[in-house]
Amino acid sequence: MGASVITFGVLGPLAVHRDGQPVELPAAMLRRLLAALLSRANQPISADRLADTLWEGNPPATARKTLQVYVHRLRSALGDPARVSHGPGGYRIAATAAELDSLAFTDLLGQARTSRRAGDDHAAAKLFEQALALWRAEPYADLPADALLTDEVGRLSDEHLRAREESLGLRLDLGGHAEAGPELAALAAAHPYRESLLALLMLAHYRAGRRAEALEVFRAARARLAEELGIDAGAALRRVHAAVLRDDPRLDRLTVSELDTLAESAPAGPGGTVPAQLPADTPVFSGRTAELARLAGLLPADRAAGLTTVVISAISGTAGVGKTTLAVHWAHRVAERFPDGQLYLNLRGYDPDGTAMGPAEAVRSLLDAFAVPPERIPATLDGSLGLYRSLLAGKRVLVVLDNVRDAEHVRRLLPGSPTCLVLVTSRDQLPALVATEGARPLTLGLLDDAEARELLSRRIGADRAAAEPEAVARLLRMCGGLPLALAVVAARAAISAEVPLAELAERLHAEGAGLDAFTGWDAATDVRAVFSWSYRALSAPAARMFRLLGLHPGPDLAVPAAASLAGAPLAAAQAALDELERAHLVTEHVPGRYQCHDLLHLYAAELAQEDEPEPERLAALGRLLDHYLHTARRADLRLEAVRQPLPVDDPAEGTLVDDPGDAAAAVRWFTAEHACLVAAVNRAAAAGWDRRAWQLSWQLTTYLDRRGHWSDLITVLTAALGATARLGDRPAQAHLHRHVARTQVRLGRHSDALASFHAALEQYRAVGDHAGQGHTHHNLGVALEMQGDTEQALHHTEQALALYTTAGYLPGQARALNGIGWYRGLAGDHRAALEHCHRALALFTELGDRNGQAHTLDSLGYAHAQLGDHAQAIACYEQTLALYLDFGDRFGEAETNAHLGDSHHAVGNAQAAAYWTRALEIFEELGHAEAATVREKLRRPGG
C-alpha cells in the first residue's frame, strides 16, 4: 500500500486532509503550532521563536517541554513523523506546492507572470484564474494573529490583491472590459485609496462606452482623497482623467502595463494613537529662523497632507549648541501633524563614560512607549526591532533620536514606514546616514549676535538688558553664541538680580581658561570661564557636590547616590542638588533624578581631578559603588528570597544604603538605576576594584535575566569575569561562566553557550566543586532540550545527578531527578519517569521545598495521564494545585486547572468544564496565550 497523501490548506481556515479525508486537530495549540510551521514551510523555526509565537511572547517556564509534547502530538496526528523534522535551526515542516495551497498559489502566479512576459496572455489568464480559485477566505482565518502569522497573512493578502489586479488588467487587455467592470468596481470599493485599481476601473468604464461613469470615479476619488487624507489624486489617475476628458483614442489601445508606469502610491492614512513623549519646550526659544525654515521644508505645505516617504533630518553641531532644544522646539510646532504620536529617546552617544545606549536598550524603551507588555516583547534584538517597525507601519509618527554617536548607532532604530519623520541630533555630521539613508543634513552653528542678544534679553528681562547695553555686548562676546553658555550666564544673572551686569561680565572675564574641547576658540568663546564663574558662585557644599558629580559614571543619579558620593546626609545632598539646579548646572529630568549636560560633566570631572585629593576621590567613588552594591544586594534578595546571599564587606562610612520594601519596589529601583548600575560595574573594573566589580555584577543577574536585559547581563558578567581573573578567584569565575552560558542560551547563542559551559566545568573541576559541576550539567541539559536534543539533555542531567550525589547536595539531586523523569517521559518511558519523579518528590518533601514539590507533582501527573491512569493523574494535579494556591503562583494555578480539566474530560467527568473555566479566567487575567487553547476545549462538544 502506498504512502498517504497529506495536503494542507491555509488560504482560508486551516485544513488538513489525508488521502482526501479531513484530519481533525481539536487542540487549539496544535493548530497554532501547525499554522506557525506552515507559515514558514520548508524553513526552520527556532524553538524559542515557536514558544514566543504559541504563548504570545510570554512562554511559561515549561515552554520547551510543552513544545516538544505538542510537536510529538502533531506528528502523531498527521500520521507522518518525518513531516516535521528538527535540526540545528529548529523545527521544520516539509511541503510541496502539490501539498500546500499557499505554495501552489505562489507557484501558479509565477507561471502566469512568466507566460505574460513571453506574450502568451491567454495562458497567463488561465493560470491567474487557477491561482485565485485556491482562495477560500482570508489566510489562516480561524486562527488568532501572532507575529509569524501576521507577517504571512499580510504577505499573502498583498499578493492576492496584486494577483486580482493583474488578472483583471489582463482581462482588459484581452478585451473583457464588460465582464471585468463589476468585479473591478467591487474591488475598488474595498480598496478606495488604491489608485491603480481606480485607473483600471476608469479604463473599463471608458472602453464599455460609459464615459460619464469613468469621470465620476475620478471625481469621487479626488474628493475622498482630499477630504480624508488631505492630498490630491496621483499622476496616473490624473492622466487617465485628462485622457477621458479629451476622448484620447489611445485609451482604446493602452495596455495595463502602460497604465502601471503612470501609477503612484498614495500615502498611508493615520492609524491609532501612541504616547506623546516630547520633553517640555523651552519657554524662551529665540532665533534659529533659517534652521526652522529648513525643517519646515521637510513637510508638505498643506498642513493636512501626510508624508509619502520616510524623512530623516540629521541635526549636527558641537555640544551645547542647542541641537536638542531646536529639535524639541520644532517637534512641538509640528506635533499636530503627527496624530499617531511623538517619540523621544536620548541615546547618550557622547556620554563621558562611554555608556551609550545600545540598540537592545533603545528598542526596549521605544516598545515601552507603546505600553507593550514585557512578556510580549521578543527575546531577540531583531524580533524587537521588527515589532517596533510594525507598530509604526502606516502611522504618522514623529521620532526624535537625540544625542546619537554615529550612523551605526541610530540606523537600526529608523522606522520603515513612509509616513514617519525622524529627527536625529548628533555632534557628528553623520555623513553615512546622509549617504545611505537619504538624511537631510542640518549643521547647527553658533547663534549670531542678534539671536544671542534676543536669547539673553528674554532670559534676564528686556529692561535690564536695555539698561546696560555695553555689559550685555561683553557678555555676548564671552559666551561666543553658545546657547548653553548663554543659558548659564543668564541663570546666574537672573539669580543675582542685585549685581550689575557689568560686574558680572568683569567677573566672567577674569576667569577665562577654555575647555579642552574648545581649545581652537579665542577667549570670547571660553566655555570653561562661563562654567567656572557659575561654579564659584556656589556654596561650599554645592560646589563640592558638583565636583564629585564628575566622578559618577552613569547618565544620571538619584539623591541617595549623590548623598553617598558626598558622604552627606540625605537632606544635605538634596539641598546641594537644588542649588545646582537653580544655577542650571544640573537638571531634574524626572522627579528625584538629576543629570548634567555632557560639557558640564566634563568640567565637573576636571574640577574633581584638580581640587579633590586622590584619597578623597577614591573614597567618594568607593562610597558610591558601595551604595549600589549594598542596595542592589538587598533589592536582589527581595526578588529571590531563597538565593544564598553573597558575602560582601561592610559599606564604607558615609554610604547610604536603600532597602526596597518588597519585590515591586526592588524592580522599580533596579529599573531606575539600570544604566547607572551597568556603568558602575564598568567603572569599578576600570578602577581596579575587582571585588566590588564582580560582586555588583552578581547582584544584577536576577533582575537583568527576569526583565530580559540579556545583552546588559552579558556586559556585566564579562566585566566580572575579567575582575575575578585578576583576583585569581576561580570559584567566582566558575559561577560567572555558568551564568554567562545561561544568558547566551537565552540569546540563542548556543555555540557560545557551549564554550562557556565547558569553561565553567573546567573551573569547577579545578576547585573540586562537585555541586557547581552538577549545576552546569543540569543547565546544559536544559539548553540542549531547548535545541530539541532530549537524549543529550538526559545524559547531562544524569551526570548532574551523579555530581550532586557526590557533593551531598540534596536540592540539586531533587531537581536532577525530576529532570531525568521528565526527559524519560518525553522519550515515552513513562514508568521510568514515575520512578525518578517519585524519588525527586521524596527529596523535595524532606527539604521542605514546596515549589519543587509542585513542579514534580505536575511531572507525575503528566506521566500518569500518558499511561492512561487519569485517576492518579487527577490526584497529583490536585496536590499541585493546592501548593500553587498556597504560595500564590497564578500561572501554576491556571496551568494545573487546565491539566485537571484534561484528565477529568478523559474519563468523561463533567467537572472538566469547571476546571477549564477557572483556568481560562486566570489565563485571560494574565493575558496569556494559553487562554485560546482552553477556550477551544470549552467550545468542543461535551466541554
mmCIF file with all atom_site columns, C-alpha atoms in Angstrom, residues 135-277:
data_model
loop_
_atom_site.group_PDB
_atom_site.id
_atom_site.type_symbol
_atom_site.label_atom_id
_atom_site.label_alt_id
_atom_site.label_comp_id
_atom_site.label_asym_id
_atom_site.label_entity_id
_atom_site.label_seq_id
_atom_site.pdbx_PDB_ins_code
_atom_site.Cartn_x
_atom_site.Cartn_y
_atom_site.Cartn_z
_atom_site.occupancy
_atom_site.B_iso_or_equiv
_atom_site.pdbx_formal_charge
_atom_site.auth_seq_id
_atom_site.auth_comp_id
_atom_site.auth_asym_id
_atom_site.auth_atom_id
_atom_site.pdbx_PDB_model_num
ATOM 1   C CA . TRP A 1 135 ? -8.576  31.088 -2.066  1.00 0.00 ? 135 TRP A CA 1
ATOM 2   C CA . ARG A 1 136 ? -11.423 30.112 0.228   1.00 0.00 ? 136 ARG A CA 1
ATOM 3   C CA . ALA A 1 137 ? -11.237 33.090 2.623   1.00 0.00 ? 137 ALA A CA 1
ATOM 4   C CA . GLU A 1 138 ? -8.606  35.164 4.406   1.00 0.00 ? 138 GLU A CA 1
ATOM 5   C CA . PRO A 1 139 ? -5.473  33.082 5.119   1.00 0.00 ? 139 PRO A CA 1
ATOM 6   C CA . TYR A 1 140 ? -5.463  31.303 8.487   1.00 0.00 ? 140 TYR A CA 1
ATOM 7   C CA . ALA A 1 141 ? -8.946  32.737 9.030   1.00 0.00 ? 141 ALA A CA 1
ATOM 8   C CA . ASP A 1 142 ? -9.775  30.652 12.097  1.00 0.00 ? 142 ASP A CA 1
ATOM 9   C CA . LEU A 1 143 ? -6.546  31.320 13.992  1.00 0.00 ? 143 LEU A CA 1
ATOM 10  C CA . PRO A 1 144 ? -5.564  34.211 16.294  1.00 0.00 ? 144 PRO A CA 1
ATOM 11  C CA . ALA A 1 145 ? -2.985  36.647 14.956  1.00 0.00 ? 145 ALA A CA 1
ATOM 12  C CA . ASP A 1 146 ? 0.610   36.316 16.112  1.00 0.00 ? 146 ASP A CA 1
ATOM 13  C CA . ALA A 1 147 ? 3.964   37.657 14.905  1.00 0.00 ? 147 ALA A CA 1
ATOM 14  C CA . LEU A 1 148 ? 4.563   34.833 12.425  1.00 0.00 ? 148 LEU A CA 1
ATOM 15  C CA . LEU A 1 149 ? 1.021   34.649 11.061  1.00 0.00 ? 149 LEU A CA 1
ATOM 16  C CA . THR A 1 150 ? 0.565   38.413 10.871  1.00 0.00 ? 150 THR A CA 1
ATOM 17  C CA . ASP A 1 151 ? 3.576   38.720 8.596   1.00 0.00 ? 151 ASP A CA 1
ATOM 18  C CA . GLU A 1 152 ? 2.492   35.781 6.422   1.00 0.00 ? 152 GLU A CA 1
ATOM 19  C CA . VAL A 1 153 ? -1.155  36.803 6.227   1.00 0.00 ? 153 VAL A CA 1
ATOM 20  C CA . GLY A 1 154 ? -0.081  40.293 5.251   1.00 0.00 ? 154 GLY A CA 1
ATOM 21  C CA . ARG A 1 155 ? 2.262   38.930 2.589   1.00 0.00 ? 155 ARG A CA 1
ATOM 22  C CA . LEU A 1 156 ? -0.320  36.561 1.138   1.00 0.00 ? 156 LEU A CA 1
ATOM 23  C CA . SER A 1 157 ? -3.115  39.163 1.228   1.00 0.00 ? 157 SER A CA 1
ATOM 24  C CA . ASP A 1 158 ? -0.946  41.703 -0.553  1.00 0.00 ? 158 ASP A CA 1
ATOM 25  C CA . GLU A 1 159 ? -0.032  39.102 -3.162  1.00 0.00 ? 159 GLU A CA 1
ATOM 26  C CA . HIS A 1 160 ? -3.689  38.133 -3.543  1.00 0.00 ? 160 HIS A CA 1
ATOM 27  C CA . LEU A 1 161 ? -4.750  41.725 -4.144  1.00 0.00 ? 161 LEU A CA 1
ATOM 28  C CA . ARG A 1 162 ? -1.912  42.202 -6.589  1.00 0.00 ? 162 ARG A CA 1
ATOM 29  C CA . ALA A 1 163 ? -2.885  38.986 -8.405  1.00 0.00 ? 163 ALA A CA 1
ATOM 30  C CA . ARG A 1 164 ? -6.535  40.036 -8.651  1.00 0.00 ? 164 ARG A CA 1
ATOM 31  C CA . GLU A 1 165 ? -5.481  43.384 -10.036 1.00 0.00 ? 165 GLU A CA 1
ATOM 32  C CA . GLU A 1 166 ? -3.120  41.773 -12.547 1.00 0.00 ? 166 GLU A CA 1
ATOM 33  C CA . SER A 1 167 ? -5.790  39.273 -13.586 1.00 0.00 ? 167 SER A CA 1
ATOM 34  C CA . LEU A 1 168 ? -8.382  41.995 -14.121 1.00 0.00 ? 168 LEU A CA 1
ATOM 35  C CA . GLY A 1 169 ? -5.883  44.120 -16.007 1.00 0.00 ? 169 GLY A CA 1
ATOM 36  C CA . LEU A 1 170 ? -5.092  41.165 -18.237 1.00 0.00 ? 170 LEU A CA 1
ATOM 37  C CA . ARG A 1 171 ? -8.783  40.689 -18.970 1.00 0.00 ? 171 ARG A CA 1
ATOM 38  C CA . LEU A 1 172 ? -8.940  44.341 -20.021 1.00 0.00 ? 172 LEU A CA 1
ATOM 39  C CA . ASP A 1 173 ? -6.001  43.770 -22.343 1.00 0.00 ? 173 ASP A CA 1
ATOM 40  C CA . LEU A 1 174 ? -7.862  40.801 -23.825 1.00 0.00 ? 174 LEU A CA 1
ATOM 41  C CA . GLY A 1 175 ? -10.989 42.888 -24.452 1.00 0.00 ? 175 GLY A CA 1
ATOM 42  C CA . GLY A 1 176 ? -13.022 41.676 -21.486 1.00 0.00 ? 176 GLY A CA 1
ATOM 43  C CA . HIS A 1 177 ? -13.855 45.113 -20.104 1.00 0.00 ? 177 HIS A CA 1
ATOM 44  C CA . ALA A 1 178 ? -17.606 44.418 -19.873 1.00 0.00 ? 178 ALA A CA 1
ATOM 45  C CA . GLU A 1 179 ? -17.279 41.432 -17.534 1.00 0.00 ? 179 GLU A CA 1
ATOM 46  C CA . ALA A 1 180 ? -14.271 42.875 -15.679 1.00 0.00 ? 180 ALA A CA 1
ATOM 47  C CA . GLY A 1 181 ? -16.067 46.129 -14.834 1.00 0.00 ? 181 GLY A CA 1
ATOM 48  C CA . PRO A 1 182 ? -18.337 44.882 -11.983 1.00 0.00 ? 182 PRO A CA 1
ATOM 49  C CA . GLU A 1 183 ? -15.504 42.963 -10.319 1.00 0.00 ? 183 GLU A CA 1
ATOM 50  C CA . LEU A 1 184 ? -13.219 45.993 -10.604 1.00 0.00 ? 184 LEU A CA 1
ATOM 51  C CA . ALA A 1 185 ? -15.923 48.203 -9.083  1.00 0.00 ? 185 ALA A CA 1
ATOM 52  C CA . ALA A 1 186 ? -16.307 45.861 -6.098  1.00 0.00 ? 186 ALA A CA 1
ATOM 53  C CA . LEU A 1 187 ? -12.544 45.576 -5.602  1.00 0.00 ? 187 LEU A CA 1
ATOM 54  C CA . ALA A 1 188 ? -12.033 49.344 -5.879  1.00 0.00 ? 188 ALA A CA 1
ATOM 55  C CA . ALA A 1 189 ? -14.796 49.896 -3.318  1.00 0.00 ? 189 ALA A CA 1
ATOM 56  C CA . ALA A 1 190 ? -12.962 47.574 -0.925  1.00 0.00 ? 190 ALA A CA 1
ATOM 57  C CA . HIS A 1 191 ? -9.658  49.429 -1.548  1.00 0.00 ? 191 HIS A CA 1
ATOM 58  C CA . PRO A 1 192 ? -10.755 53.027 -2.160  1.00 0.00 ? 192 PRO A CA 1
ATOM 59  C CA . TYR A 1 193 ? -7.260  54.512 -1.922  1.00 0.00 ? 193 TYR A CA 1
ATOM 60  C CA . ARG A 1 194 ? -5.597  52.110 -4.389  1.00 0.00 ? 194 ARG A CA 1
ATOM 61  C CA . GLU A 1 195 ? -5.293  54.442 -7.362  1.00 0.00 ? 195 GLU A CA 1
ATOM 62  C CA . SER A 1 196 ? -4.051  51.767 -9.733  1.00 0.00 ? 196 SER A CA 1
ATOM 63  C CA . LEU A 1 197 ? -7.392  49.949 -9.293  1.00 0.00 ? 197 LEU A CA 1
ATOM 64  C CA . LEU A 1 198 ? -9.310  53.176 -9.819  1.00 0.00 ? 198 LEU A CA 1
ATOM 65  C CA . ALA A 1 199 ? -7.380  53.785 -13.019 1.00 0.00 ? 199 ALA A CA 1
ATOM 66  C CA . LEU A 1 200 ? -8.322  50.302 -14.264 1.00 0.00 ? 200 LEU A CA 1
ATOM 67  C CA . LEU A 1 201 ? -11.957 50.909 -13.344 1.00 0.00 ? 201 LEU A CA 1
ATOM 68  C CA . MET A 1 202 ? -11.961 54.194 -15.255 1.00 0.00 ? 202 MET A CA 1
ATOM 69  C CA . LEU A 1 203 ? -10.463 52.405 -18.268 1.00 0.00 ? 203 LEU A CA 1
ATOM 70  C CA . ALA A 1 204 ? -13.077 49.619 -18.084 1.00 0.00 ? 204 ALA A CA 1
ATOM 71  C CA . HIS A 1 205 ? -15.937 52.136 -17.944 1.00 0.00 ? 205 HIS A CA 1
ATOM 72  C CA . TYR A 1 206 ? -14.489 54.145 -20.818 1.00 0.00 ? 206 TYR A CA 1
ATOM 73  C CA . ARG A 1 207 ? -13.983 51.124 -23.054 1.00 0.00 ? 207 ARG A CA 1
ATOM 74  C CA . ALA A 1 208 ? -17.554 49.983 -22.277 1.00 0.00 ? 208 ALA A CA 1
ATOM 75  C CA . GLY A 1 209 ? -18.837 53.351 -23.516 1.00 0.00 ? 209 GLY A CA 1
ATOM 76  C CA . ARG A 1 210 ? -19.592 54.682 -20.017 1.00 0.00 ? 210 ARG A CA 1
ATOM 77  C CA . ARG A 1 211 ? -17.530 57.872 -20.176 1.00 0.00 ? 211 ARG A CA 1
ATOM 78  C CA . ALA A 1 212 ? -19.616 59.699 -17.545 1.00 0.00 ? 212 ALA A CA 1
ATOM 79  C CA . GLU A 1 213 ? -19.119 56.843 -15.045 1.00 0.00 ? 213 GLU A CA 1
ATOM 80  C CA . ALA A 1 214 ? -15.380 56.932 -15.698 1.00 0.00 ? 214 ALA A CA 1
ATOM 81  C CA . LEU A 1 215 ? -15.320 60.643 -14.879 1.00 0.00 ? 215 LEU A CA 1
ATOM 82  C CA . GLU A 1 216 ? -17.457 60.065 -11.767 1.00 0.00 ? 216 GLU A CA 1
ATOM 83  C CA . VAL A 1 217 ? -14.898 57.512 -10.493 1.00 0.00 ? 217 VAL A CA 1
ATOM 84  C CA . PHE A 1 218 ? -12.235 60.220 -10.689 1.00 0.00 ? 218 PHE A CA 1
ATOM 85  C CA . ARG A 1 219 ? -14.428 62.921 -9.135  1.00 0.00 ? 219 ARG A CA 1
ATOM 86  C CA . ALA A 1 220 ? -15.397 60.740 -6.189  1.00 0.00 ? 220 ALA A CA 1
ATOM 87  C CA . ALA A 1 221 ? -11.820 59.522 -5.681  1.00 0.00 ? 221 ALA A CA 1
ATOM 88  C CA . ARG A 1 222 ? -10.398 63.037 -5.781  1.00 0.00 ? 222 ARG A CA 1
ATOM 89  C CA . ALA A 1 223 ? -12.971 64.311 -3.265  1.00 0.00 ? 223 ALA A CA 1
ATOM 90  C CA . ARG A 1 224 ? -12.360 61.355 -0.945  1.00 0.00 ? 224 ARG A CA 1
ATOM 91  C CA . LEU A 1 225 ? -8.580  61.772 -1.048  1.00 0.00 ? 225 LEU A CA 1
ATOM 92  C CA . ALA A 1 226 ? -8.824  65.496 -0.355  1.00 0.00 ? 226 ALA A CA 1
ATOM 93  C CA . GLU A 1 227 ? -11.371 65.181 2.446   1.00 0.00 ? 227 GLU A CA 1
ATOM 94  C CA . GLU A 1 228 ? -9.954  62.149 4.223   1.00 0.00 ? 228 GLU A CA 1
ATOM 95  C CA . LEU A 1 229 ? -6.212  62.377 3.510   1.00 0.00 ? 229 LEU A CA 1
ATOM 96  C CA . GLY A 1 230 ? -5.700  65.982 2.514   1.00 0.00 ? 230 GLY A CA 1
ATOM 97  C CA . ILE A 1 231 ? -3.991  65.047 -0.765  1.00 0.00 ? 231 ILE A CA 1
ATOM 98  C CA . ASP A 1 232 ? -4.740  65.237 -4.462  1.00 0.00 ? 232 ASP A CA 1
ATOM 99  C CA . ALA A 1 233 ? -5.124  62.288 -6.800  1.00 0.00 ? 233 ALA A CA 1
ATOM 100 C CA . GLY A 1 234 ? -1.891  60.801 -8.115  1.00 0.00 ? 234 GLY A CA 1
ATOM 101 C CA . ALA A 1 235 ? -0.353  61.384 -11.509 1.00 0.00 ? 235 ALA A CA 1
ATOM 102 C CA . ALA A 1 236 ? -1.623  58.141 -13.100 1.00 0.00 ? 236 ALA A CA 1
ATOM 103 C CA . LEU A 1 237 ? -5.211  58.836 -12.117 1.00 0.00 ? 237 LEU A CA 1
ATOM 104 C CA . ARG A 1 238 ? -4.998  62.457 -13.243 1.00 0.00 ? 238 ARG A CA 1
ATOM 105 C CA . ARG A 1 239 ? -3.578  61.433 -16.619 1.00 0.00 ? 239 ARG A CA 1
ATOM 106 C CA . VAL A 1 240 ? -6.322  58.859 -17.245 1.00 0.00 ? 240 VAL A CA 1
ATOM 107 C CA . HIS A 1 241 ? -8.851  61.503 -16.255 1.00 0.00 ? 241 HIS A CA 1
ATOM 108 C CA . ALA A 1 242 ? -7.393  64.015 -18.696 1.00 0.00 ? 242 ALA A CA 1
ATOM 109 C CA . ALA A 1 243 ? -7.390  61.400 -21.466 1.00 0.00 ? 243 ALA A CA 1
ATOM 110 C CA . VAL A 1 244 ? -11.062 60.583 -20.817 1.00 0.00 ? 244 VAL A CA 1
ATOM 111 C CA . LEU A 1 245 ? -11.950 64.271 -20.872 1.00 0.00 ? 245 LEU A CA 1
ATOM 112 C CA . ARG A 1 246 ? -10.427 64.698 -24.326 1.00 0.00 ? 246 ARG A CA 1
ATOM 113 C CA . ASP A 1 247 ? -11.545 61.282 -25.646 1.00 0.00 ? 247 ASP A CA 1
ATOM 114 C CA . ASP A 1 248 ? -7.944  60.350 -26.291 1.00 0.00 ? 248 ASP A CA 1
ATOM 115 C CA . PRO A 1 249 ? -8.003  57.491 -28.865 1.00 0.00 ? 249 PRO A CA 1
ATOM 116 C CA . ARG A 1 250 ? -5.002  55.911 -27.138 1.00 0.00 ? 250 ARG A CA 1
ATOM 117 C CA . LEU A 1 251 ? -7.283  54.778 -24.313 1.00 0.00 ? 251 LEU A CA 1
ATOM 118 C CA . ASP A 1 252 ? -8.593  52.033 -26.604 1.00 0.00 ? 252 ASP A CA 1
ATOM 119 C CA . ARG A 1 253 ? -5.065  50.796 -27.300 1.00 0.00 ? 253 ARG A CA 1
ATOM 120 C CA . LEU A 1 254 ? -3.282  51.248 -23.966 1.00 0.00 ? 254 LEU A CA 1
ATOM 121 C CA . THR A 1 255 ? -2.197  48.107 -22.120 1.00 0.00 ? 255 THR A CA 1
ATOM 122 C CA . VAL A 1 256 ? -2.398  47.858 -18.366 1.00 0.00 ? 256 VAL A CA 1
ATOM 123 C CA . SER A 1 257 ? 1.379   47.756 -18.145 1.00 0.00 ? 257 SER A CA 1
ATOM 124 C CA . GLU A 1 258 ? 1.431   51.205 -19.717 1.00 0.00 ? 258 GLU A CA 1
ATOM 125 C CA . LEU A 1 259 ? -1.020  52.442 -17.103 1.00 0.00 ? 259 LEU A CA 1
ATOM 126 C CA . ASP A 1 260 ? 1.124   50.957 -14.337 1.00 0.00 ? 260 ASP A CA 1
ATOM 127 C CA . THR A 1 261 ? 4.038   53.125 -15.354 1.00 0.00 ? 261 THR A CA 1
ATOM 128 C CA . LEU A 1 262 ? 1.888   56.173 -14.522 1.00 0.00 ? 262 LEU A CA 1
ATOM 129 C CA . ALA A 1 263 ? 0.700   54.915 -11.147 1.00 0.00 ? 263 ALA A CA 1
ATOM 130 C CA . GLU A 1 264 ? 1.789   56.446 -7.854  1.00 0.00 ? 264 GLU A CA 1
ATOM 131 C CA . SER A 1 265 ? 1.289   55.150 -4.360  1.00 0.00 ? 265 SER A CA 1
ATOM 132 C CA . ALA A 1 266 ? -0.933  57.097 -2.058  1.00 0.00 ? 266 ALA A CA 1
ATOM 133 C CA . PRO A 1 267 ? 0.340   57.806 1.401   1.00 0.00 ? 267 PRO A CA 1
ATOM 134 C CA . ALA A 1 268 ? -0.982  55.679 4.174   1.00 0.00 ? 268 ALA A CA 1
ATOM 135 C CA . GLY A 1 269 ? -3.630  57.199 6.369   1.00 0.00 ? 269 GLY A CA 1
ATOM 136 C CA . PRO A 1 270 ? -3.426  57.827 10.108  1.00 0.00 ? 270 PRO A CA 1
ATOM 137 C CA . GLY A 1 271 ? -3.720  54.918 12.496  1.00 0.00 ? 271 GLY A CA 1
ATOM 138 C CA . GLY A 1 272 ? -4.169  54.763 16.240  1.00 0.00 ? 272 GLY A CA 1
ATOM 139 C CA . THR A 1 273 ? -2.583  56.825 18.956  1.00 0.00 ? 273 THR A CA 1
ATOM 140 C CA . VAL A 1 274 ? 0.795   56.477 20.679  1.00 0.00 ? 274 VAL A CA 1
ATOM 141 C CA . PRO A 1 275 ? 2.315   58.356 23.603  1.00 0.00 ? 275 PRO A CA 1
ATOM 142 C CA . ALA A 1 276 ? 3.461   61.954 23.250  1.00 0.00 ? 276 ALA A CA 1
ATOM 143 C CA . GLN A 1 277 ? 6.981   61.821 24.692  1.00 0.00 ? 277 GLN A CA 1
#
